[in-house]
PDB file of C-alpha atoms and ligand atoms in Angstrom:
ATOM      1  CA  MET A   1       0.000   0.000   0.000  1.00 70.00           C
ATOM      2  CA  TYR A   2       2.945   2.297   0.629  1.00 88.00           C
ATOM      3  CA  THR A   3       5.118   0.824  -2.132  1.00 94.00           C
ATOM      4  CA  GLU A   4       5.549   4.016  -4.149  1.00 96.00           C
ATOM      5  CA  LEU A   5       6.285   6.197  -1.139  1.00 97.00           C
ATOM      6  CA  ILE A   6       8.724   3.657   0.309  1.00 98.00           C
ATOM      7  CA  ALA A   7      10.573   3.531  -3.018  1.00 97.00           C
ATOM      8  CA  LYS A   8      10.819   7.336  -3.030  1.00 98.00           C
ATOM      9  CA  ILE A   9      12.147   7.343   0.549  1.00 98.00           C
ATOM     10  CA  LYS A  10      14.750   4.718  -0.322  1.00 98.00           C
ATOM     11  CA  THR A  11      15.967   6.715  -3.333  1.00 98.00           C
ATOM     12  CA  LEU A  12      16.261   9.909  -1.287  1.00 98.00           C
ATOM     13  CA  LYS A  13      17.955   8.036   1.543  1.00 98.00           C
ATOM     14  CA  GLN A  14      20.597   6.759  -0.840  1.00 97.00           C
ATOM     15  CA  GLU A  15      21.083  10.157  -2.458  1.00 97.00           C
ATOM     16  CA  LYS A  16      21.614  11.787   0.928  1.00 97.00           C
ATOM     17  CA  ASP A  17      23.616   8.879   2.352  1.00 97.00           C
ATOM     18  CA  ALA A  18      21.189   8.922   5.283  1.00 98.00           C
ATOM     19  CA  LEU A  19      20.314   6.322   7.913  1.00 98.00           C
ATOM     20  CA  ILE A  20      16.945   5.766   9.542  1.00 98.00           C
ATOM     21  CA  LEU A  21      16.688   4.826  13.223  1.00 98.00           C
ATOM     22  CA  ALA A  22      13.367   3.839  14.770  1.00 98.00           C
ATOM     23  CA  HIS A  23      12.307   3.277  18.367  1.00 98.00           C
ATOM     24  CA  ASN A  24      10.531   0.000  19.150  1.00 98.00           C
ATOM     25  CA  TYR A  25       7.213   1.871  19.640  1.00 98.00           C
ATOM     26  CA  GLN A  26       7.105   3.210  16.081  1.00 98.00           C
ATOM     27  CA  ALA A  27       4.469   2.015  13.622  1.00 97.00           C
ATOM     28  CA  VAL A  28       5.222  -1.255  11.829  1.00 97.00           C
ATOM     29  CA  GLU A  29       5.820   0.393   8.428  1.00 97.00           C
ATOM     30  CA  ILE A  30       8.349   2.797   9.967  1.00 98.00           C
ATOM     31  CA  GLN A  31      10.233   0.023  11.762  1.00 98.00           C
ATOM     32  CA  ASP A  32      10.254  -2.088   8.601  1.00 97.00           C
ATOM     33  CA  LEU A  33      11.816   0.788   6.718  1.00 97.00           C
ATOM     34  CA  ALA A  34      14.434   1.617   9.362  1.00 98.00           C
ATOM     35  CA  ASP A  35      18.093   0.615   9.117  1.00 98.00           C
ATOM     36  CA  TYR A  36      18.196   0.143  12.890  1.00 98.00           C
ATOM     37  CA  ARG A  37      15.541  -0.396  15.555  1.00 98.00           C
ATOM     38  CA  GLY A  38      15.885  -0.543  19.313  1.00 98.00           C
ATOM     39  CA  ASP A  39      15.102   0.656  22.798  1.00 97.00           C
ATOM     40  CA  SER A  40      16.338   3.963  24.175  1.00 96.00           C
ATOM     41  CA  LEU A  41      19.733   2.621  25.247  1.00 93.00           C
ATOM     42  CA  GLN A  42      20.396   0.715  22.024  1.00 96.00           C
ATOM     43  CA  LEU A  43      19.476   3.784  19.960  1.00 96.00           C
ATOM     44  CA  SER A  44      21.703   6.061  22.058  1.00 93.00           C
ATOM     45  CA  ILE A  45      24.663   3.708  21.588  1.00 94.00           C
ATOM     46  CA  LEU A  46      23.976   3.512  17.856  1.00 96.00           C
ATOM     47  CA  ALA A  47      23.592   7.269  17.542  1.00 92.00           C
ATOM     48  CA  ALA A  48      26.997   7.728  19.143  1.00 93.00           C
ATOM     49  CA  GLU A  49      28.665   5.175  16.862  1.00 95.00           C
ATOM     50  CA  LEU A  50      27.060   5.663  13.466  1.00 96.00           C
ATOM     51  CA  LYS A  51      28.863   7.637  10.821  1.00 91.00           C
ATOM     52  CA  ALA A  52      26.389   9.184   8.401  1.00 97.00           C
ATOM     53  CA  PRO A  53      25.916  12.787   7.339  1.00 98.00           C
ATOM     54  CA  THR A  54      22.187  12.534   8.100  1.00 98.00           C
ATOM     55  CA  ILE A  55      20.314  10.401  10.624  1.00 98.00           C
ATOM     56  CA  VAL A  56      16.522  10.414  10.519  1.00 98.00           C
ATOM     57  CA  PHE A  57      15.387   9.638  14.056  1.00 98.00           C
ATOM     58  CA  CYS A  58      11.901   8.149  14.197  1.00 98.00           C
ATOM     59  CA  GLY A  59      10.944   8.507  17.821  1.00 98.00           C
ATOM     60  CA  VAL A  60      10.293  11.439  20.126  1.00 98.00           C
ATOM     61  CA  LYS A  61      12.183  14.680  20.729  1.00 98.00           C
ATOM     62  CA  PHE A  62      14.261  13.706  23.774  1.00 98.00           C
ATOM     63  CA  MET A  63      15.640  10.725  21.821  1.00 97.00           C
ATOM     64  CA  ALA A  64      16.641  12.853  18.839  1.00 97.00           C
ATOM     65  CA  GLU A  65      18.232  15.376  21.219  1.00 98.00           C
ATOM     66  CA  THR A  66      20.230  12.606  22.899  1.00 97.00           C
ATOM     67  CA  ALA A  67      21.414  11.477  19.470  1.00 97.00           C
ATOM     68  CA  ALA A  68      22.379  15.061  18.537  1.00 97.00           C
ATOM     69  CA  ILE A  69      24.371  15.440  21.769  1.00 97.00           C
ATOM     70  CA  LEU A  70      26.205  12.152  21.258  1.00 97.00           C
ATOM     71  CA  ASN A  71      26.819  12.667  17.566  1.00 97.00           C
ATOM     72  CA  PRO A  72      27.501  16.330  16.787  1.00 95.00           C
ATOM     73  CA  THR A  73      28.951  15.530  13.355  1.00 96.00           C
ATOM     74  CA  SER A  74      25.723  14.075  11.936  1.00 97.00           C
ATOM     75  CA  ASP A  75      22.590  16.070  11.196  1.00 98.00           C
ATOM     76  CA  ILE A  76      19.836  14.523  13.330  1.00 98.00           C
ATOM     77  CA  LEU A  77      16.372  14.972  11.846  1.00 98.00           C
ATOM     78  CA  LEU A  78      13.144  14.447  13.786  1.00 98.00           C
ATOM     79  CA  PRO A  79      10.479  13.838  11.096  1.00 98.00           C
ATOM     80  CA  ALA A  80       7.470  14.807  13.252  1.00 98.00           C
ATOM     81  CA  VAL A  81       8.339  18.108  14.878  1.00 97.00           C
ATOM     82  CA  ASP A  82       5.575  17.807  17.513  1.00 98.00           C
ATOM     83  CA  ALA A  83       6.558  14.323  18.749  1.00 98.00           C
ATOM     84  CA  GLY A  84       7.223  15.062  22.409  1.00 98.00           C
ATOM     85  CA  CYS A  85       7.012  13.067  25.623  1.00 98.00           C
ATOM     86  CA  PRO A  86       4.569  14.184  28.340  1.00 98.00           C
ATOM     87  CA  MET A  87       6.647  12.445  31.016  1.00 98.00           C
ATOM     88  CA  ALA A  88       9.781  14.380  29.987  1.00 98.00           C
ATOM     89  CA  ASP A  89       7.743  17.597  30.385  1.00 98.00           C
ATOM     90  CA  MET A  90       6.832  16.770  33.997  1.00 98.00           C
ATOM     91  CA  ILE A  91      10.006  18.355  35.376  1.00 98.00           C
ATOM     92  CA  ASP A  92      12.104  21.298  34.236  1.00 98.00           C
ATOM     93  CA  ALA A  93      15.571  22.462  35.271  1.00 98.00           C
ATOM     94  CA  ASN A  94      14.296  24.961  37.866  1.00 98.00           C
ATOM     95  CA  GLN A  95      12.136  22.344  39.530  1.00 98.00           C
ATOM     96  CA  LEU A  96      15.106  19.984  39.621  1.00 98.00           C
ATOM     97  CA  LYS A  97      17.336  22.674  41.143  1.00 98.00           C
ATOM     98  CA  LYS A  98      14.799  23.166  43.964  1.00 98.00           C
ATOM     99  CA  PHE A  99      14.495  19.391  44.440  1.00 98.00           C
ATOM    100  CA  LYS A 100      18.287  19.124  44.743  1.00 98.00           C
ATOM    101  CA  LYS A 101      18.393  21.948  47.311  1.00 98.00           C
ATOM    102  CA  LYS A 102      16.037  19.967  49.548  1.00 98.00           C
ATOM    103  CA  TYR A 103      18.419  16.982  49.580  1.00 98.00           C
ATOM    104  CA  PRO A 104      21.967  18.367  49.486  1.00 97.00           C
ATOM    105  CA  GLY A 105      24.633  15.899  48.391  1.00 97.00           C
ATOM    106  CA  SER A 106      22.215  13.273  47.081  1.00 98.00           C
ATOM    107  CA  PRO A 107      23.173  11.962  43.646  1.00 98.00           C
ATOM    108  CA  VAL A 108      20.664  12.731  40.884  1.00 98.00           C
ATOM    109  CA  VAL A 109      19.679  10.123  38.306  1.00 98.00           C
ATOM    110  CA  CYS A 110      17.550  11.275  35.392  1.00 98.00           C
ATOM    111  CA  TYR A 111      15.650   8.948  33.141  1.00 98.00           C
ATOM    112  CA  VAL A 112      16.616   9.538  29.506  1.00 98.00           C
ATOM    113  CA  ASN A 113      12.982  10.621  29.039  1.00 98.00           C
ATOM    114  CA  SER A 114      13.841  14.150  30.154  1.00 98.00           C
ATOM    115  CA  SER A 115      14.851  17.497  28.687  1.00 98.00           C
ATOM    116  CA  VAL A 116      18.449  18.399  27.853  1.00 98.00           C
ATOM    117  CA  GLU A 117      18.374  20.983  30.680  1.00 98.00           C
ATOM    118  CA  VAL A 118      17.324  18.348  33.219  1.00 98.00           C
ATOM    119  CA  LYS A 119      20.054  16.004  31.982  1.00 98.00           C
ATOM    120  CA  ALA A 120      22.587  18.810  32.420  1.00 98.00           C
ATOM    121  CA  GLU A 121      21.443  19.261  36.057  1.00 98.00           C
ATOM    122  CA  SER A 122      21.771  15.522  36.781  1.00 98.00           C
ATOM    123  CA  ASP A 123      24.773  13.419  37.776  1.00 98.00           C
ATOM    124  CA  ILE A 124      23.957  10.471  35.593  1.00 98.00           C
ATOM    125  CA  CYS A 125      21.334   9.454  33.086  1.00 98.00           C
ATOM    126  CA  CYS A 126      19.670   6.038  32.758  1.00 98.00           C
ATOM    127  CA  THR A 127      17.259   4.149  30.557  1.00 98.00           C
ATOM    128  CA  SER A 128      14.790   1.443  31.499  1.00 97.00           C
ATOM    129  CA  SER A 129      17.366  -1.234  30.656  1.00 97.00           C
ATOM    130  CA  ASN A 130      20.190   0.045  32.869  1.00 97.00           C
ATOM    131  CA  ALA A 131      18.479   1.957  35.714  1.00 98.00           C
ATOM    132  CA  VAL A 132      19.352  -0.758  38.278  1.00 98.00           C
ATOM    133  CA  LYS A 133      23.017  -0.842  37.221  1.00 98.00           C
ATOM    134  CA  VAL A 134      23.203   2.960  37.278  1.00 98.00           C
ATOM    135  CA  MET A 135      21.808   3.094  40.810  1.00 98.00           C
ATOM    136  CA  GLN A 136      24.225   0.389  41.965  1.00 98.00           C
ATOM    137  CA  SER A 137      27.124   2.474  40.656  1.00 98.00           C
ATOM    138  CA  LEU A 138      26.334   5.325  43.077  1.00 98.00           C
ATOM    139  CA  PRO A 139      27.539   5.794  46.661  1.00 96.00           C
ATOM    140  CA  GLU A 140      25.281   4.178  49.242  1.00 95.00           C
ATOM    141  CA  ASP A 141      25.358   6.797  51.998  1.00 95.00           C
ATOM    142  CA  LEU A 142      22.632   9.141  50.735  1.00 97.00           C
ATOM    143  CA  PRO A 143      19.288   8.487  49.039  1.00 98.00           C
ATOM    144  CA  ILE A 144      19.241   8.790  45.261  1.00 98.00           C
ATOM    145  CA  LEU A 145      17.069  11.498  43.704  1.00 98.00           C
ATOM    146  CA  PHE A 146      15.340  10.052  40.643  1.00 99.00           C
ATOM    147  CA  VAL A 147      13.500  12.113  38.013  1.00 99.00           C
ATOM    148  CA  PRO A 148      11.004  12.185  36.409  1.00 98.00           C
ATOM    149  CA  ASP A 149       9.526   8.642  36.492  1.00 99.00           C
ATOM    150  CA  LYS A 150       8.341   7.561  39.948  1.00 99.00           C
ATOM    151  CA  ASN A 151       7.535   4.050  38.727  1.00 99.00           C
ATOM    152  CA  LEU A 152      10.891   3.274  37.124  1.00 99.00           C
ATOM    153  CA  GLY A 153      12.681   5.005  40.026  1.00 99.00           C
ATOM    154  CA  SER A 154      10.979   3.018  42.766  1.00 98.00           C
ATOM    155  CA  TRP A 155      11.190  -0.305  40.913  1.00 98.00           C
ATOM    156  CA  ALA A 156      14.903   0.113  40.077  1.00 98.00           C
ATOM    157  CA  ALA A 157      15.760   1.211  43.638  1.00 98.00           C
ATOM    158  CA  LYS A 158      14.085  -1.901  45.016  1.00 98.00           C
ATOM    159  CA  GLN A 159      16.116  -4.097  42.641  1.00 98.00           C
ATOM    160  CA  ALA A 160      19.328  -2.222  43.425  1.00 98.00           C
ATOM    161  CA  GLY A 161      18.693  -2.232  47.183  1.00 98.00           C
ATOM    162  CA  ARG A 162      18.996   1.559  47.345  1.00 98.00           C
ATOM    163  CA  LYS A 163      17.003   4.331  49.015  1.00 98.00           C
ATOM    164  CA  VAL A 164      15.373   6.634  46.504  1.00 98.00           C
ATOM    165  CA  ILE A 165      13.329   9.819  46.505  1.00 98.00           C
ATOM    166  CA  THR A 166      11.407  10.015  43.267  1.00 99.00           C
ATOM    167  CA  TRP A 167       9.883  12.946  41.433  1.00 99.00           C
ATOM    168  CA  ASP A 168       6.138  12.543  40.992  1.00 98.00           C
ATOM    169  CA  GLY A 169       6.307  12.012  37.223  1.00 98.00           C
ATOM    170  CA  TYR A 170       5.002   9.153  35.133  1.00 98.00           C
ATOM    171  CA  CYS A 171       4.276   8.043  31.605  1.00 98.00           C
ATOM    172  CA  PRO A 172       0.533   8.606  31.019  1.00 98.00           C
ATOM    173  CA  VAL A 173       0.467   5.691  28.572  1.00 98.00           C
ATOM    174  CA  HIS A 174       1.810   3.173  31.085  1.00 98.00           C
ATOM    175  CA  GLN A 175       0.163   4.770  34.131  1.00 98.00           C
ATOM    176  CA  TRP A 176      -3.359   5.010  32.742  1.00 98.00           C
ATOM    177  CA  GLY A 177      -3.248   2.337  30.051  1.00 98.00           C
ATOM    178  CA  PHE A 178      -3.187  -0.607  32.437  1.00 98.00           C
ATOM    179  CA  TYR A 179      -5.271  -1.473  35.485  1.00 98.00           C
ATOM    180  CA  GLU A 180      -4.932  -4.363  37.881  1.00 98.00           C
ATOM    181  CA  GLN A 181      -8.312  -5.634  36.665  1.00 98.00           C
ATOM    182  CA  HIS A 182      -6.756  -6.058  33.193  1.00 98.00           C
ATOM    183  CA  VAL A 183      -4.256  -8.474  34.759  1.00 98.00           C
ATOM    184  CA  PHE A 184      -6.979 -10.484  36.537  1.00 98.00           C
ATOM    185  CA  ASP A 185      -9.045 -10.698  33.328  1.00 98.00           C
ATOM    186  CA  ILE A 186      -6.176 -11.675  31.034  1.00 98.00           C
ATOM    187  CA  ARG A 187      -4.720 -14.205  33.488  1.00 98.00           C
ATOM    188  CA  GLU A 188      -8.101 -15.922  33.507  1.00 98.00           C
ATOM    189  CA  LYS A 189      -8.104 -16.086  29.703  1.00 98.00           C
ATOM    190  CA  TYR A 190      -4.426 -17.036  29.299  1.00 98.00           C
ATOM    191  CA  PRO A 191      -3.387 -18.651  32.592  1.00 98.00           C
ATOM    192  CA  ASP A 192      -0.116 -20.115  31.256  1.00 98.00           C
ATOM    193  CA  TYR A 193       1.160 -17.017  29.475  1.00 98.00           C
ATOM    194  CA  THR A 194       4.191 -15.050  30.670  1.00 99.00           C
ATOM    195  CA  LEU A 195       3.503 -11.428  31.614  1.00 98.00           C
ATOM    196  CA  LEU A 196       6.279  -9.045  30.547  1.00 99.00           C
ATOM    197  CA  ALA A 197       5.881  -5.543  31.956  1.00 98.00           C
ATOM    198  CA  HIS A 198       7.778  -2.347  31.267  1.00 98.00           C
ATOM    199  CA  PRO A 199       9.146  -0.640  34.415  1.00 98.00           C
ATOM    200  CA  GLU A 200       7.185   2.518  33.541  1.00 98.00           C
ATOM    201  CA  CYS A 201       4.052   0.604  34.662  1.00 98.00           C
ATOM    202  CA  ASP A 202       2.467   1.286  38.043  1.00 98.00           C
ATOM    203  CA  PRO A 203       3.537  -1.024  40.933  1.00 98.00           C
ATOM    204  CA  ASP A 204      -0.030  -2.440  40.842  1.00 98.00           C
ATOM    205  CA  ILE A 205       0.901  -4.025  37.495  1.00 98.00           C
ATOM    206  CA  ILE A 206       4.578  -4.690  38.213  1.00 98.00           C
ATOM    207  CA  GLN A 207       3.710  -6.868  41.235  1.00 98.00           C
ATOM    208  CA  HIS A 208       2.012  -9.352  38.868  1.00 98.00           C
ATOM    209  CA  ALA A 209       4.716  -9.400  36.181  1.00 98.00           C
ATOM    210  CA  ASP A 210       6.807 -12.500  35.548  1.00 98.00           C
ATOM    211  CA  LEU A 211       9.562 -10.272  34.192  1.00 98.00           C
ATOM    212  CA  VAL A 212      10.122  -6.504  34.158  1.00 98.00           C
ATOM    213  CA  LEU A 213      12.013  -5.500  31.023  1.00 98.00           C
ATOM    214  CA  SER A 214      12.808  -2.624  28.694  1.00 98.00           C
ATOM    215  CA  THR A 215      11.457  -2.972  25.147  1.00 98.00           C
ATOM    216  CA  GLY A 216      14.916  -4.199  24.088  1.00 98.00           C
ATOM    217  CA  GLY A 217      14.800  -6.810  26.866  1.00 98.00           C
ATOM    218  CA  MET A 218      11.357  -7.926  25.697  1.00 98.00           C
ATOM    219  CA  MET A 219      12.635  -8.162  22.128  1.00 98.00           C
ATOM    220  CA  ASN A 220      15.454 -10.466  23.301  1.00 98.00           C
ATOM    221  CA  TRP A 221      13.034 -12.565  25.337  1.00 98.00           C
ATOM    222  CA  MET A 222      10.900 -13.057  22.233  1.00 98.00           C
ATOM    223  CA  LEU A 223      13.815 -14.661  20.340  1.00 98.00           C
ATOM    224  CA  THR A 224      13.073 -17.880  22.206  1.00 98.00           C
ATOM    225  CA  GLY A 225       9.832 -17.127  24.077  1.00 98.00           C
ATOM    226  CA  ASP A 226       6.179 -17.607  23.156  1.00 98.00           C
ATOM    227  CA  ASN A 227       2.721 -17.330  24.779  1.00 98.00           C
ATOM    228  CA  VAL A 228       3.196 -13.864  26.156  1.00 99.00           C
ATOM    229  CA  ILE A 229       1.216 -10.935  27.535  1.00 98.00           C
ATOM    230  CA  ILE A 230       2.871  -7.591  26.867  1.00 98.00           C
ATOM    231  CA  ALA A 231       2.399  -4.639  29.222  1.00 98.00           C
ATOM    232  CA  THR A 232       3.898  -1.743  27.330  1.00 98.00           C
ATOM    233  CA  GLU A 233       2.931   0.617  24.503  1.00 98.00           C
ATOM    234  CA  ASN A 234       0.786  -1.147  21.916  1.00 97.00           C
ATOM    235  CA  GLY A 235       2.897  -0.228  18.884  1.00 95.00           C
ATOM    236  CA  PHE A 236       5.498  -2.580  20.305  1.00 97.00           C
ATOM    237  CA  THR A 237       3.027  -5.456  20.679  1.00 98.00           C
ATOM    238  CA  LYS A 238       1.891  -4.875  17.085  1.00 98.00           C
ATOM    239  CA  TYR A 239       5.468  -4.992  15.859  1.00 98.00           C
ATOM    240  CA  LEU A 240       6.119  -8.237  17.761  1.00 98.00           C
ATOM    241  CA  GLN A 241       2.967  -9.758  16.229  1.00 98.00           C
ATOM    242  CA  HIS A 242       4.228  -8.640  12.822  1.00 98.00           C
ATOM    243  CA  LEU A 243       7.673 -10.197  13.440  1.00 98.00           C
ATOM    244  CA  TYR A 244       6.307 -13.432  14.900  1.00 98.00           C
ATOM    245  CA  PRO A 245       2.925 -14.211  13.296  1.00 98.00           C
ATOM    246  CA  GLU A 246       3.254 -17.841  14.441  1.00 98.00           C
ATOM    247  CA  LYS A 247       3.613 -16.908  18.140  1.00 98.00           C
ATOM    248  CA  ASN A 248       0.889 -16.108  20.680  1.00 98.00           C
ATOM    249  CA  ILE A 249       1.386 -12.470  21.655  1.00 98.00           C
ATOM    250  CA  VAL A 250      -1.327 -10.406  23.341  1.00 98.00           C
ATOM    251  CA  SER A 251      -1.489  -6.902  24.817  1.00 98.00           C
ATOM    252  CA  LEU A 252      -2.430  -6.481  28.466  1.00 98.00           C
ATOM    253  CA  SER A 253      -4.735  -3.659  27.365  1.00 97.00           C
ATOM    254  CA  ALA A 254      -5.781  -2.017  24.116  1.00 94.00           C
ATOM    255  CA  GLN A 255      -5.607   1.409  25.799  1.00 95.00           C
ATOM    256  CA  ALA A 256      -1.841   1.831  25.993  1.00 98.00           C
ATOM    257  CA  ASN A 257      -1.209   3.943  22.899  1.00 98.00           C
ATOM    258  CA  CYS A 258       1.411   6.675  22.733  1.00 98.00           C
ATOM    259  CA  LYS A 259       0.140   9.251  20.274  1.00 98.00           C
ATOM    260  CA  ASN A 260       3.527  10.976  20.256  1.00 98.00           C
ATOM    261  CA  MET A 261       5.271   7.818  19.098  1.00 98.00           C
ATOM    262  CA  LYS A 262       2.655   7.456  16.358  1.00 97.00           C
ATOM    263  CA  ARG A 263       2.995  11.007  15.022  1.00 98.00           C
ATOM    264  CA  THR A 264       5.736   9.886  12.638  1.00 98.00           C
ATOM    265  CA  THR A 265       4.319   8.679   9.326  1.00 98.00           C
ATOM    266  CA  LEU A 266       6.037   7.578   6.126  1.00 98.00           C
ATOM    267  CA  GLU A 267       5.058  10.958   4.623  1.00 98.00           C
ATOM    268  CA  HIS A 268       6.936  12.662   7.470  1.00 98.00           C
ATOM    269  CA  VAL A 269      10.021  10.546   6.796  1.00 98.00           C
ATOM    270  CA  TYR A 270       9.847  11.418   3.102  1.00 98.00           C
ATOM    271  CA  GLU A 271       9.459  15.141   3.842  1.00 98.00           C
ATOM    272  CA  ALA A 272      12.263  14.958   6.396  1.00 98.00           C
ATOM    273  CA  LEU A 273      14.673  13.633   3.788  1.00 98.00           C
ATOM    274  CA  LEU A 274      13.429  15.923   1.045  1.00 98.00           C
ATOM    275  CA  LYS A 275      13.506  19.156   3.065  1.00 98.00           C
ATOM    276  CA  HIS A 276      16.195  18.176   5.592  1.00 98.00           C
ATOM    277  CA  GLN A 277      13.742  18.748   8.458  1.00 98.00           C
ATOM    278  CA  TYR A 278      13.440  19.048  11.416  1.00 98.00           C
ATOM    279  CA  LEU A 279      17.078  19.574  12.277  1.00 98.00           C
ATOM    280  CA  ILE A 280      17.684  19.076  16.015  1.00 98.00           C
ATOM    281  CA  LYS A 281      19.863  21.755  17.545  1.00 97.00           C
ATOM    282  CA  VAL A 282      20.966  21.755  21.156  1.00 97.00           C
ATOM    283  CA  ASP A 283      22.515  24.774  22.868  1.00 96.00           C
ATOM    284  CA  PRO A 284      26.228  23.791  23.103  1.00 96.00           C
ATOM    285  CA  ALA A 285      26.585  25.042  26.702  1.00 95.00           C
ATOM    286  CA  ILE A 286      23.681  22.880  27.896  1.00 97.00           C
ATOM    287  CA  ALA A 287      24.685  19.996  25.626  1.00 97.00           C
ATOM    288  CA  GLU A 288      28.053  19.801  27.378  1.00 97.00           C
ATOM    289  CA  GLY A 289      26.447  19.243  30.791  1.00 97.00           C
ATOM    290  CA  ALA A 290      23.905  16.785  29.401  1.00 98.00           C
ATOM    291  CA  LYS A 291      26.633  14.866  27.600  1.00 98.00           C
ATOM    292  CA  LYS A 292      28.432  14.246  30.901  1.00 98.00           C
ATOM    293  CA  SER A 293      25.404  12.542  32.444  1.00 98.00           C
ATOM    294  CA  ILE A 294      24.677  10.522  29.273  1.00 98.00           C
ATOM    295  CA  SER A 295      28.336   9.494  28.840  1.00 97.00           C
ATOM    296  CA  ARG A 296      28.582   8.347  32.469  1.00 98.00           C
ATOM    297  CA  MET A 297      25.634   6.071  31.753  1.00 97.00           C
ATOM    298  CA  LEU A 298      27.152   4.773  28.507  1.00 96.00           C
ATOM    299  CA  GLU A 299      30.419   3.964  30.266  1.00 96.00           C
ATOM    300  CA  LEU A 300      28.459   1.540  32.461  1.00 94.00           C
ATOM    301  CA  SER A 301      26.625  -0.061  29.543  1.00 83.00           C
TER     302      SER A 301
HETATM  303  P1  LIG B 401      12.629   1.662  26.232  1.00 50.39           P
HETATM  304  O1  LIG B 401      12.346   1.357  24.804  1.00 50.39           O
HETATM  305  O2  LIG B 401      14.011   2.131  26.444  1.00 50.39           O
HETATM  306  O3  LIG B 401      12.260   0.509  27.107  1.00 50.39           O
HETATM  307  O4  LIG B 401      11.729   2.928  26.652  1.00 50.39           O
HETATM  308  C1  LIG B 401      10.413   3.050  26.515  1.00 50.39           C
HETATM  309  C2  LIG B 401       9.925   4.450  26.372  1.00 50.39           C
HETATM  310  O5  LIG B 401       9.018   4.869  26.992  1.00 50.39           O
HETATM  311  C3  LIG B 401      10.492   5.335  25.422  1.00 50.39           C
HETATM  312  O6  LIG B 401       9.776   6.484  25.432  1.00 50.39           O
HETATM  313 FE1  LIG B 402       6.772   9.335  26.723  1.00 50.39          FE
HETATM  314 FE2  LIG B 402       5.290   7.296  27.589  1.00 50.39          FE
HETATM  315 FE3  LIG B 402       5.199   7.971  25.019  1.00 50.39          FE
HETATM  316 FE4  LIG B 402       7.403   6.802  26.043  1.00 50.39          FE
HETATM  317  S1  LIG B 402       5.357   5.896  25.849  1.00 50.39           S
HETATM  318  S2  LIG B 402       7.326   8.580  24.675  1.00 50.39           S
HETATM  319  S3  LIG B 402       7.407   7.687  28.099  1.00 50.39           S
HETATM  320  S4  LIG B 402       4.543   9.253  26.751  1.00 50.39           S
END
């Protein structure tokens, strides 16, 4: 159905010597088109390593900004200019400064789902796949301040055996997309299935999960696994069903849809390549601070 448009994108991509990266939540047709797919950590590592004059980043703004910080020699394009992340907007640099003042000396961990300014105010960044490791790398004497995701922060601290004070942020998709009743209902229907939950889910859901994994972790699990209930954004479940039509893969709920992740269409990717838009620019002074917290994380990964 998209054959003509996909052919045009491929021609332009070759002409511009561009690469396309897509987050695991992107629509199936975008992921199929991408040169690389992955979770936030995998995409950050790739963005730092890839050598291409242009990288089209199909995801949301904070991801493209992270790529731009890690790879200043490539032009990073975000095809859908309004693809943001409501969780990342739940704390700004001034709020973080005040939070830090309340707990002097405490190390600050920011989830990669945050603004560049917040990253620059933090000691170290993390993603859902390395939050536990990041916390374990910090001194034990003072509680860790974790922003913005209260769910990831409290789950990771429990795993790491650390004290944490979390900001009251959350991902609306994971927070409001799943209810405990969904778990009871689906367990009744599929009693032998494995429940994989993303750590952005509320503890009400996490307590029932067989495994708590990032999207990259879930992707690895699927290499050998089957009969699975997925508790994360539905674009990911759809992509898994597309990759493994012979496997039994169901979503915990049909309500977990991230409209920001779905803003990117093939038309946007085409326009991005054609018009070289939307070029991500990060203030160099702030980028320097943010890079420190991202690089500290990457050194551990
Ligand atoms: P991961 O793909 O890193 O697990 O993150 C999920 C997410 O919410 C990205 O916005
Ligand atoms: Fe942000 Fe949640 Fe969408 Fe991820 S799924 S981009 S955390 S709103």
